[in-house]
Coordinates of C-alpha atoms in Angstrom, one line a residue:
M1 CA 0.0 0.0 0.0
P2 CA 1.2 3.6 -0.6
T3 CA 3.8 4.7 1.9
K4 CA 3.9 8.1 3.6
R5 CA 5.3 10.9 1.5
R6 CA 7.3 13.9 2.8
R7 CA 4.8 16.6 1.6
I8 CA 1.3 16.6 2.9
P9 CA -1.0 17.3 -0.1
T10 CA -4.6 18.5 0.0
L11 CA -7.3 16.1 -1.0
D12 CA -7.8 18.0 -4.2
E13 CA -4.3 17.3 -5.2
E14 CA -4.7 13.6 -4.7
E15 CA -5.6 12.8 -6.8
V16 CA -31.4 -7.7 3.7
D17 CA -36.0 -8.7 5.0
E18 CA -35.0 -11.6 7.1
K19 CA -34.8 -14.1 4.2
K20 CA -31.2 -14.8 3.0
V21 CA -30.6 -15.5 -0.6
S22 CA -27.0 -16.2 -1.8
G23 CA -25.3 -13.9 0.7
I24 CA -27.9 -11.1 0.4
Q25 CA -30.5 -9.7 2.8
R26 CA -33.6 -8.1 1.3
E27 CA -35.1 -5.0 2.9
N28 CA -38.6 -3.7 2.5
A29 CA -37.8 -0.6 0.6
S30 CA -36.6 0.4 -2.8
V31 CA -33.9 2.7 -4.0
S32 CA -34.8 5.4 -6.5
S33 CA -32.0 7.5 -8.0
K34 CA -31.1 9.0 -11.3
Y35 CA -28.7 6.1 -11.9
F36 CA -31.0 3.0 -11.4
Q37 CA -33.9 1.6 -9.6
S38 CA -33.7 -1.6 -7.6
Q39 CA -34.7 -3.1 -4.2
K40 CA -32.3 -2.5 -1.3
M41 CA -30.3 -5.7 -0.8
R42 CA -27.8 -5.7 2.1
L43 CA -24.8 -7.9 1.3
L44 CA -24.1 -10.5 3.9
S45 CA -20.9 -12.2 5.0
D46 CA -20.9 -14.8 2.2
F47 CA -20.4 -12.1 -0.4
Y48 CA -17.1 -11.0 1.1
N49 CA -15.7 -14.6 1.4
K50 CA -13.8 -14.4 -1.8
P51 CA -10.1 -14.3 -2.9
C52 CA -8.9 -10.7 -2.8
I53 CA -8.8 -10.1 -6.6
D54 CA -12.3 -11.6 -7.1
L55 CA -13.6 -9.5 -4.3
A56 CA -12.1 -6.3 -5.7
K57 CA -13.9 -6.9 -9.0
S58 CA -17.1 -7.9 -7.3
F59 CA -17.2 -4.6 -5.3
L60 CA -17.5 -2.7 -8.6
G61 CA -21.1 -1.5 -9.0
Q62 CA -22.1 -2.3 -5.4
I63 CA -23.4 0.5 -3.2
L64 CA -21.7 1.8 -0.1
V65 CA -24.2 3.1 2.5
R66 CA -23.4 5.3 5.5
R67 CA -26.1 6.1 8.1
L68 CA -25.3 9.2 10.1
P69 CA -26.4 9.8 13.7
D70 CA -29.3 11.9 12.6
G71 CA -30.6 9.1 10.4
T72 CA -29.4 10.6 7.1
E73 CA -28.2 8.0 4.7
L74 CA -25.4 8.5 2.2
R75 CA -25.0 6.3 -0.8
G76 CA -22.3 5.9 -3.4
R77 CA -21.6 3.3 -6.1
I78 CA -18.2 1.7 -6.0
V79 CA -16.4 2.4 -9.3
E80 CA -12.7 1.7 -8.4
T81 CA -10.8 -0.6 -6.1
E82 CA -7.3 -2.0 -5.5
S83 CA -6.4 -5.4 -4.1
Y84 CA -3.6 -6.0 -1.6
L85 CA -2.8 -9.7 -1.4
G86 CA -1.1 -10.1 2.0
G87 CA 2.2 -11.7 2.8
E88 CA 3.7 -12.0 -0.7
D89 CA 2.5 -8.5 -1.8
E90 CA 5.4 -6.1 -1.2
A91 CA 3.0 -3.1 -1.4
S92 CA 0.7 -4.5 1.3
H93 CA 0.7 -3.4 5.0
S94 CA 0.7 -7.1 5.8
R95 CA 3.7 -8.0 3.6
G96 CA 5.8 -10.8 4.9
G97 CA 2.9 -11.8 7.2
K98 CA 3.5 -8.8 9.4
R99 CA 0.6 -8.4 11.9
T100 CA 0.4 -5.3 14.0
E101 CA -2.1 -3.4 16.1
R102 CA -2.6 -1.1 13.1
N103 CA -3.3 -3.8 10.5
V104 CA -5.0 -6.6 12.5
A105 CA -8.3 -6.0 10.7
M106 CA -6.6 -7.4 7.5
F107 CA -6.3 -10.8 9.3
M108 CA -9.9 -10.9 10.5
E109 CA -13.0 -12.5 8.9
P110 CA -13.8 -11.4 5.3
G111 CA -15.9 -8.3 5.3
T112 CA -14.0 -6.6 8.2
I113 CA -13.4 -2.9 7.7
Y114 CA -9.7 -1.8 7.8
V115 CA -9.2 1.9 8.2
Y116 CA -5.8 3.5 8.3
Q117 CA -4.5 7.0 8.3
I118 CA -2.2 8.7 5.8
Y119 CA -0.3 11.9 6.0
G120 CA -1.4 12.1 9.7
M121 CA -4.8 13.5 8.7
Y122 CA -6.7 11.5 6.1
F123 CA -8.3 8.0 6.2
C124 CA -8.6 5.1 3.7
M125 CA -11.2 2.3 3.9
N126 CA -10.4 -1.3 3.1
V127 CA -12.3 -4.5 3.4
S128 CA -10.7 -7.9 4.3
S129 CA -11.1 -10.8 2.0
Q130 CA -10.0 -14.5 1.9
G131 CA -6.3 -14.9 2.5
D132 CA -4.1 -14.0 5.5
G133 CA -3.6 -10.2 5.5
A134 CA -5.5 -9.7 2.2
A135 CA -7.8 -6.7 1.8
V136 CA -9.4 -4.5 -0.9
L137 CA -9.0 -0.7 -0.9
L138 CA -12.1 1.3 -1.9
R139 CA -10.6 4.0 -4.2
S140 CA -13.6 5.8 -5.7
L141 CA -17.4 6.1 -5.5
E142 CA -20.0 7.5 -7.8
P143 CA -22.1 9.6 -5.3
M144 CA -25.8 8.8 -5.5
E145 CA -27.6 10.1 -2.4
G146 CA -26.8 12.8 0.1
L147 CA -24.5 14.8 -2.1
D148 CA -25.0 18.1 -0.3
T149 CA -24.0 16.4 3.0
M150 CA -20.9 14.8 1.3
R151 CA -20.0 18.3 0.0
R152 CA -20.3 19.8 3.4
F153 CA -18.1 17.1 5.0
R154 CA -15.5 17.5 2.2
N155 CA -15.4 21.3 2.7
V156 CA -14.5 21.0 6.4
K157 CA -10.8 20.6 5.7
R158 CA -10.6 22.4 2.3
N159 CA -9.1 25.9 2.2
V160 CA -10.2 26.3 -1.4
Q161 CA -13.5 28.1 -1.9
K162 CA -14.3 26.8 -5.4
P163 CA -17.3 24.5 -5.2
L164 CA -16.7 20.8 -5.6
K165 CA -18.2 19.1 -8.7
D166 CA -20.1 15.9 -8.1
K167 CA -17.3 13.9 -9.7
E168 CA -14.8 15.4 -7.2
L169 CA -16.6 14.3 -4.1
C170 CA -15.4 10.7 -3.8
N171 CA -12.8 10.3 -6.6
G172 CA -10.0 9.0 -4.3
P173 CA -9.8 6.8 -1.2
S174 CA -9.3 9.7 1.3
K175 CA -12.0 11.8 -0.4
L176 CA -14.6 9.1 -0.2
C177 CA -13.8 8.6 3.5
Q178 CA -14.1 12.3 4.2
A179 CA -17.4 12.6 2.2
F180 CA -18.8 9.6 4.1
A181 CA -17.4 10.7 7.5
I182 CA -15.5 7.4 7.8
E183 CA -12.6 7.5 10.2
K184 CA -10.5 5.3 12.5
S185 CA -13.4 4.4 14.7
F186 CA -14.8 2.3 11.8
D187 CA -11.7 0.0 11.9
R188 CA -12.5 -3.7 12.6
R189 CA -16.3 -3.3 12.1
D190 CA -18.1 -6.0 10.2
L191 CA -19.7 -4.7 7.0
A192 CA -22.2 -7.5 7.1
N193 CA -23.6 -6.5 10.5
D194 CA -22.7 -2.9 11.2
Q195 CA -25.6 -0.5 11.9
N196 CA -23.9 2.5 10.4
T197 CA -22.0 1.3 7.3
W198 CA -22.9 -1.5 4.9
L199 CA -23.1 -2.5 1.2
E200 CA -26.2 -2.9 -0.9
A201 CA -26.3 -5.1 -3.9
S202 CA -26.4 -3.9 -7.5
P203 CA -25.7 -6.0 -10.6
E204 CA -22.0 -6.8 -10.9
I205 CA -20.0 -5.2 -13.7
P206 CA -19.2 -7.6 -16.6
E207 CA -15.6 -8.6 -16.9
E208 CA -15.4 -6.9 -20.3
D209 CA -16.2 -3.6 -18.7
I210 CA -13.5 -3.8 -16.0
V211 CA -10.1 -2.1 -16.5
S212 CA -7.2 -3.8 -14.8
C213 CA -4.0 -1.8 -14.3
A214 CA -1.3 -0.9 -11.8
R215 CA -2.1 0.5 -8.4
I216 CA -1.8 4.2 -7.6
G217 CA 1.1 5.6 -5.5
I218 CA 3.0 2.4 -5.3
S219 CA 6.8 2.7 -5.4
N220 CA 9.8 0.6 -4.1
A221 CA 7.7 -2.6 -4.3
G222 CA 9.7 -4.3 -7.1
E223 CA 7.5 -6.2 -9.5
W224 CA 4.4 -5.4 -7.4
T225 CA 4.6 -1.8 -8.4
R226 CA 3.4 -2.7 -11.9
K227 CA 1.1 -5.6 -11.2
P228 CA -2.5 -5.0 -12.5
L229 CA -4.2 -5.0 -9.2
R230 CA -6.3 -1.9 -9.6
F231 CA -9.8 -2.3 -11.1
Y232 CA -12.3 0.3 -12.3
I233 CA -15.4 0.6 -14.4
K234 CA -14.4 1.6 -18.0
D235 CA -15.6 5.0 -19.1
N236 CA -16.9 6.0 -15.6
K237 CA -16.2 9.7 -15.0
F238 CA -16.0 9.2 -11.2
V239 CA -12.8 7.1 -11.3
S240 CA -9.8 8.8 -9.7
V241 CA -7.2 8.2 -12.4
R242 CA -7.8 6.5 -15.8
D243 CA -5.1 4.3 -17.4
K244 CA -5.6 5.0 -21.1
T245 CA -3.1 2.2 -22.1
A246 CA -4.8 -0.4 -20.0
E247 CA -8.2 0.7 -21.4
T248 CA -7.1 -0.2 -24.9
T249 CA -6.8 -3.9 -23.9
V250 CA -10.3 -4.1 -22.5
N251 CA -12.6 -6.2 -24.8
K252 CA -9.7 -7.6 -26.7

């Protein structure tokens, strides 16, 4: 995973009802948005019990939900992820099987939230998968519900007065955590059971629409620097950074 840099950038520079069906819990309401219409389906623990790369791809298209203390719910569609494979992965916090107080969530049951801090002020949200010390970083969301609240949260630490565009709200791992008010207290929570943060199901993205490319901000990790372990939805404008070269290989 990206290591701490000397200069501290701003975020703008960073870039289910009770019946269970195949790892999903159905609720008695329906989502209506300008993007799609579907029934709310909370993803249960079976969904997360996948190898890291498979989970990173399966996350694409799913909906992250954050319920605030006042009952307001924020929703965003996951459009970009990165997989960190554990012991063998030189870019992972758990490389070499290293287990610390900071990264213990990476070794917990699939679906456990792992939140870590970067630059001493921003947070990144990951989710554990199958495999010792393996986890998926949520890199970008397509905001769907509660955009005004997300904008207010994002503006708290911004010195720039220029209004944020919708595509700038969650187009980076720290940005999405700030927009969704996710911080260190969410570390080690279980996405399948938490009352304030969960995922809702949406149709998975077909393999032919997924771009695979190198992860962002990885250096000094040898061959792992270039491995195609970042995944995003092709042509989605809410992705943090597009890889034009990798996109040319999609559908070939």
